[in-house]
PDB file of C-alpha atoms in Angstrom:
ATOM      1  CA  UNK A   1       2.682  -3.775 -10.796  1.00  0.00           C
ATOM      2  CA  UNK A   2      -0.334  -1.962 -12.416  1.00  0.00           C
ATOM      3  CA  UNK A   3      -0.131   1.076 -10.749  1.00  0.00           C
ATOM      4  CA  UNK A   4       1.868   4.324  -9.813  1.00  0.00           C
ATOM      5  CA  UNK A   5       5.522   4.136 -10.081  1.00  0.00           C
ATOM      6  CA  UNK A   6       5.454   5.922  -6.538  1.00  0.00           C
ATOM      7  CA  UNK A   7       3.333   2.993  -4.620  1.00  0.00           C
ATOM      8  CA  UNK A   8       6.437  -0.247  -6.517  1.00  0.00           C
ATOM      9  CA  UNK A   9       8.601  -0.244  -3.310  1.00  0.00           C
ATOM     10  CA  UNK A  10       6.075  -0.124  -0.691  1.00  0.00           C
ATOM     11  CA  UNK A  11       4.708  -2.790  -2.566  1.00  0.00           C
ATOM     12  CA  UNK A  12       7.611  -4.836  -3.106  1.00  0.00           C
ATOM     13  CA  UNK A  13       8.489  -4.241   0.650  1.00  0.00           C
ATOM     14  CA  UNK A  14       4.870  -5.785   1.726  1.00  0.00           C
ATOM     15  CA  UNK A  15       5.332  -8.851  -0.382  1.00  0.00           C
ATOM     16  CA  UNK A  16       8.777  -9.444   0.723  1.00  0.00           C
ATOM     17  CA  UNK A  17       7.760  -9.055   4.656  1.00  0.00           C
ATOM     18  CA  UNK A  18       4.533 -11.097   3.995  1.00  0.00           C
ATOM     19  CA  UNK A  19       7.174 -14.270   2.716  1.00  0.00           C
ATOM     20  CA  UNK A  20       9.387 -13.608   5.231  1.00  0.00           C
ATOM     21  CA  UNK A  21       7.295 -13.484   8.102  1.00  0.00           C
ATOM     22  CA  UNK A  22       3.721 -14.711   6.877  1.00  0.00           C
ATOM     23  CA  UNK A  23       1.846 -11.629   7.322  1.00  0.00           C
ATOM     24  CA  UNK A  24      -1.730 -11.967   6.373  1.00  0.00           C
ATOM     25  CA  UNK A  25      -4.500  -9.503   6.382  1.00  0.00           C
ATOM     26  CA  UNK A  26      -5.974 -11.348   9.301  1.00  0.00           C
ATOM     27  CA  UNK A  27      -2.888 -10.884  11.615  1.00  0.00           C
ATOM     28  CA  UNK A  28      -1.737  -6.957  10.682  1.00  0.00           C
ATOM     29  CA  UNK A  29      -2.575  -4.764  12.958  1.00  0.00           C
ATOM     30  CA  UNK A  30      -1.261  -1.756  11.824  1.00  0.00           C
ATOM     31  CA  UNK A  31       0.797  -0.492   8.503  1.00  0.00           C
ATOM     32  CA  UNK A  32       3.365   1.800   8.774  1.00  0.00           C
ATOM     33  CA  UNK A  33       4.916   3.251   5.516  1.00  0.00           C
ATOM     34  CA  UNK A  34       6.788   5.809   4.509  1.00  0.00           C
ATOM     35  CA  UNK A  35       8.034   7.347   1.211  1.00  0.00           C
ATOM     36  CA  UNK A  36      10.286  10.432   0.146  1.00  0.00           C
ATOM     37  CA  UNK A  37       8.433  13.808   0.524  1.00  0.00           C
ATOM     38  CA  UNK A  38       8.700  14.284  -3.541  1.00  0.00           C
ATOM     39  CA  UNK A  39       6.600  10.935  -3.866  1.00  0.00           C
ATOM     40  CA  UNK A  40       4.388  11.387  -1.004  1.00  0.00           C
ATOM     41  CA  UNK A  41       1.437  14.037  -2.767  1.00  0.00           C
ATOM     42  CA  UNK A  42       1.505  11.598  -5.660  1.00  0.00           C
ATOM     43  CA  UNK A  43       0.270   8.148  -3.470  1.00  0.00           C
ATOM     44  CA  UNK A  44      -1.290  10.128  -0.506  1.00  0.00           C
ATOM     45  CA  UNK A  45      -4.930   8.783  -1.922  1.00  0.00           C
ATOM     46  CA  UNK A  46      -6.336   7.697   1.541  1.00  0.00           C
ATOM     47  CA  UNK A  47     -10.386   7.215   0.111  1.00  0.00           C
ATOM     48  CA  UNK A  48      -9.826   5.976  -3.712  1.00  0.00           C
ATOM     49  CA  UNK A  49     -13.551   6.543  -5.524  1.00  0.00           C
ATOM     50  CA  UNK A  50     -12.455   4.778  -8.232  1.00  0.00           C
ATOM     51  CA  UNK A  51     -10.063   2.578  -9.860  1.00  0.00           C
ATOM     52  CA  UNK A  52      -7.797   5.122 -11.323  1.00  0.00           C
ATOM     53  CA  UNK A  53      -7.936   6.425  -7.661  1.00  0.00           C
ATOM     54  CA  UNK A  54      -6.707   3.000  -6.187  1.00  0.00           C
ATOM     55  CA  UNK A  55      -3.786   3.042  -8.576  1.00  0.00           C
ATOM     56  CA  UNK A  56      -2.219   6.091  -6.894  1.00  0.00           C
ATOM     57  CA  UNK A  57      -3.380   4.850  -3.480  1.00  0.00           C
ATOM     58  CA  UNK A  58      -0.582   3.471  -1.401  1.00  0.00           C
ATOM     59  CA  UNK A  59      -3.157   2.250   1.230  1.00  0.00           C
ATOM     60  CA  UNK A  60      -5.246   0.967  -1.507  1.00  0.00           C
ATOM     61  CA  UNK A  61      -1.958  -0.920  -2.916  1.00  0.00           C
ATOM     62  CA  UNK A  62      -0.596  -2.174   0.231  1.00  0.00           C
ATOM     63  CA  UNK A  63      -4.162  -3.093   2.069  1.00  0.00           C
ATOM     64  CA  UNK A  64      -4.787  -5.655  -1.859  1.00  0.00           C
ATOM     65  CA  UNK A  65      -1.259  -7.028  -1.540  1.00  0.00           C
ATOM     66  CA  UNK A  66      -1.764  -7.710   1.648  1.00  0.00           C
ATOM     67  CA  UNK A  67      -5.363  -9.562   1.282  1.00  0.00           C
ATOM     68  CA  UNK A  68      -4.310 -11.349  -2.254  1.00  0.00           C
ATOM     69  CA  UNK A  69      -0.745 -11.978  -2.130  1.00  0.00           C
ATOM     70  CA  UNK A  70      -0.070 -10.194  -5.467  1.00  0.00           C
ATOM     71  CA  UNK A  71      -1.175  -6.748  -7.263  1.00  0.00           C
ATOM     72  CA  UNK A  72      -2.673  -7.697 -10.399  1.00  0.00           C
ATOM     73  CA  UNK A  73      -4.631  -5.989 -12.843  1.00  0.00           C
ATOM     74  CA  UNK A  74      -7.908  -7.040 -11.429  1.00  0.00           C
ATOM     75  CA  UNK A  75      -7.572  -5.211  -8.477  1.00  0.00           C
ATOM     76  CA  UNK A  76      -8.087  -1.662 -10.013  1.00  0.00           C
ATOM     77  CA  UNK A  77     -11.483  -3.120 -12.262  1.00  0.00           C
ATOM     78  CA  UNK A  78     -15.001  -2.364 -11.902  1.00  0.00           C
ATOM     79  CA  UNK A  79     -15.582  -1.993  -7.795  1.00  0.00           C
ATOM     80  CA  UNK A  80     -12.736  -3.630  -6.456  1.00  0.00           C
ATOM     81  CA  UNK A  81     -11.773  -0.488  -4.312  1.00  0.00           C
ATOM     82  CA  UNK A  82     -14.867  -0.840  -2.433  1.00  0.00           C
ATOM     83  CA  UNK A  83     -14.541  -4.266  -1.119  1.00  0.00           C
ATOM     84  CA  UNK A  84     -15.273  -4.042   2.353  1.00  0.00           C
ATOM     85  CA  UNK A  85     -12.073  -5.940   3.543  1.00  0.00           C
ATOM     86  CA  UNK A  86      -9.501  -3.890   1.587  1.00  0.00           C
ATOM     87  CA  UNK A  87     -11.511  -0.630   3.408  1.00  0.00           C
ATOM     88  CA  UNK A  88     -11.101  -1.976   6.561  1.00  0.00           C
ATOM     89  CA  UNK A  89      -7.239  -2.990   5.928  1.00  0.00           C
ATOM     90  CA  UNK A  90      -6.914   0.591   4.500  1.00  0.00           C
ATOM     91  CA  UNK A  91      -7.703   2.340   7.521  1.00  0.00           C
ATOM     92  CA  UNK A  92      -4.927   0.768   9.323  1.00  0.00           C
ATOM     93  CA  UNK A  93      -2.079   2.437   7.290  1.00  0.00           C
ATOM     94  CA  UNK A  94      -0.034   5.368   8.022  1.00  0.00           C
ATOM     95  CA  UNK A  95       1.540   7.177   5.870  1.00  0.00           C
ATOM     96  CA  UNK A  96       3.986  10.255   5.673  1.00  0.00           C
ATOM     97  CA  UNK A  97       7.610  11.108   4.222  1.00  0.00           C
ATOM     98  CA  UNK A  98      10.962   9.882   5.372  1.00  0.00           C
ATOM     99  CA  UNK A  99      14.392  12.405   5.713  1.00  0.00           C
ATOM    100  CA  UNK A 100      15.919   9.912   3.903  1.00  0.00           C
ATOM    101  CA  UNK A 101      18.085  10.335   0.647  1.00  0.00           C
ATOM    102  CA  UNK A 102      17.085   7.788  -1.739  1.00  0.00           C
ATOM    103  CA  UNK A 103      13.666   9.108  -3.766  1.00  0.00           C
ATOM    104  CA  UNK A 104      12.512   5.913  -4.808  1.00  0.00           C
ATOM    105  CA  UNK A 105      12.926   4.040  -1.480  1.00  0.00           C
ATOM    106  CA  UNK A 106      10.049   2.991   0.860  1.00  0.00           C
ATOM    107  CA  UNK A 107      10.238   1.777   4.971  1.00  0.00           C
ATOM    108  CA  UNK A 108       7.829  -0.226   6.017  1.00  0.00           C
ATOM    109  CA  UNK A 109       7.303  -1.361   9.396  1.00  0.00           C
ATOM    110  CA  UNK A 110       4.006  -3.743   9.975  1.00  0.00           C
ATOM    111  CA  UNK A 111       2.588  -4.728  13.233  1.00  0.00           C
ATOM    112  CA  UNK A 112       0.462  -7.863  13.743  1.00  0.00           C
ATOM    113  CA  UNK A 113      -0.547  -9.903  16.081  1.00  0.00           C
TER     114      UNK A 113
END
């Protein structure tokens, strides 16, 4: 994925739960995600202002997986972190840092409707 090394298994955890269980931006109600406290400063964007913002934005990250099915290159270009539908899927994601062991880990745990 085209972004921080910090936001790959929170991605690769919403792609796997959005095959598994056919998530869509129109049915989640609420993202909860969670990352080891050494890679939580380095994601913790809530409000990307740019492109180079969105790439170290796990709500940025998981809110475009989420509405295009993939993380491509695209989505960090010219004003895609503005879109008015990834904004609104951003502000339903929590995030904070897990006591778990494994650094490069993520939980995930979506609610929808």
């Amino acid at each position: 994925y085209p972004c921080c090394y910090a936001c790959l298994a929170p991605v690769d955890g919403m792609e796997a739960l959005m095959r598994q269980h056919g998530l869509t931006a129109d049915n989640v109600n609420r993202i909860e995600c969670s990352v080891h406290p050494i890679r939580l400063p380095h994601i913790n964007v809530p409000d990307p202002q740019s492109g180079l913002d969105a790439k170290f934005s796990v709500h940025y990250c998981l809110s475009k997986v989420l509405l295009d099915g993939r993380l491509t290159i695209a989505a960090f270009e010219g004003d895609a972190h503005n879109d008015p539908k990834v904004r609104a899927l951003m502000r339903k994601v929590e995030f904070s840092a897990y006591a778990d062991e494994n650094p490069n880990g993520a939980k995930l745990r979506v609610h929808a409707s």
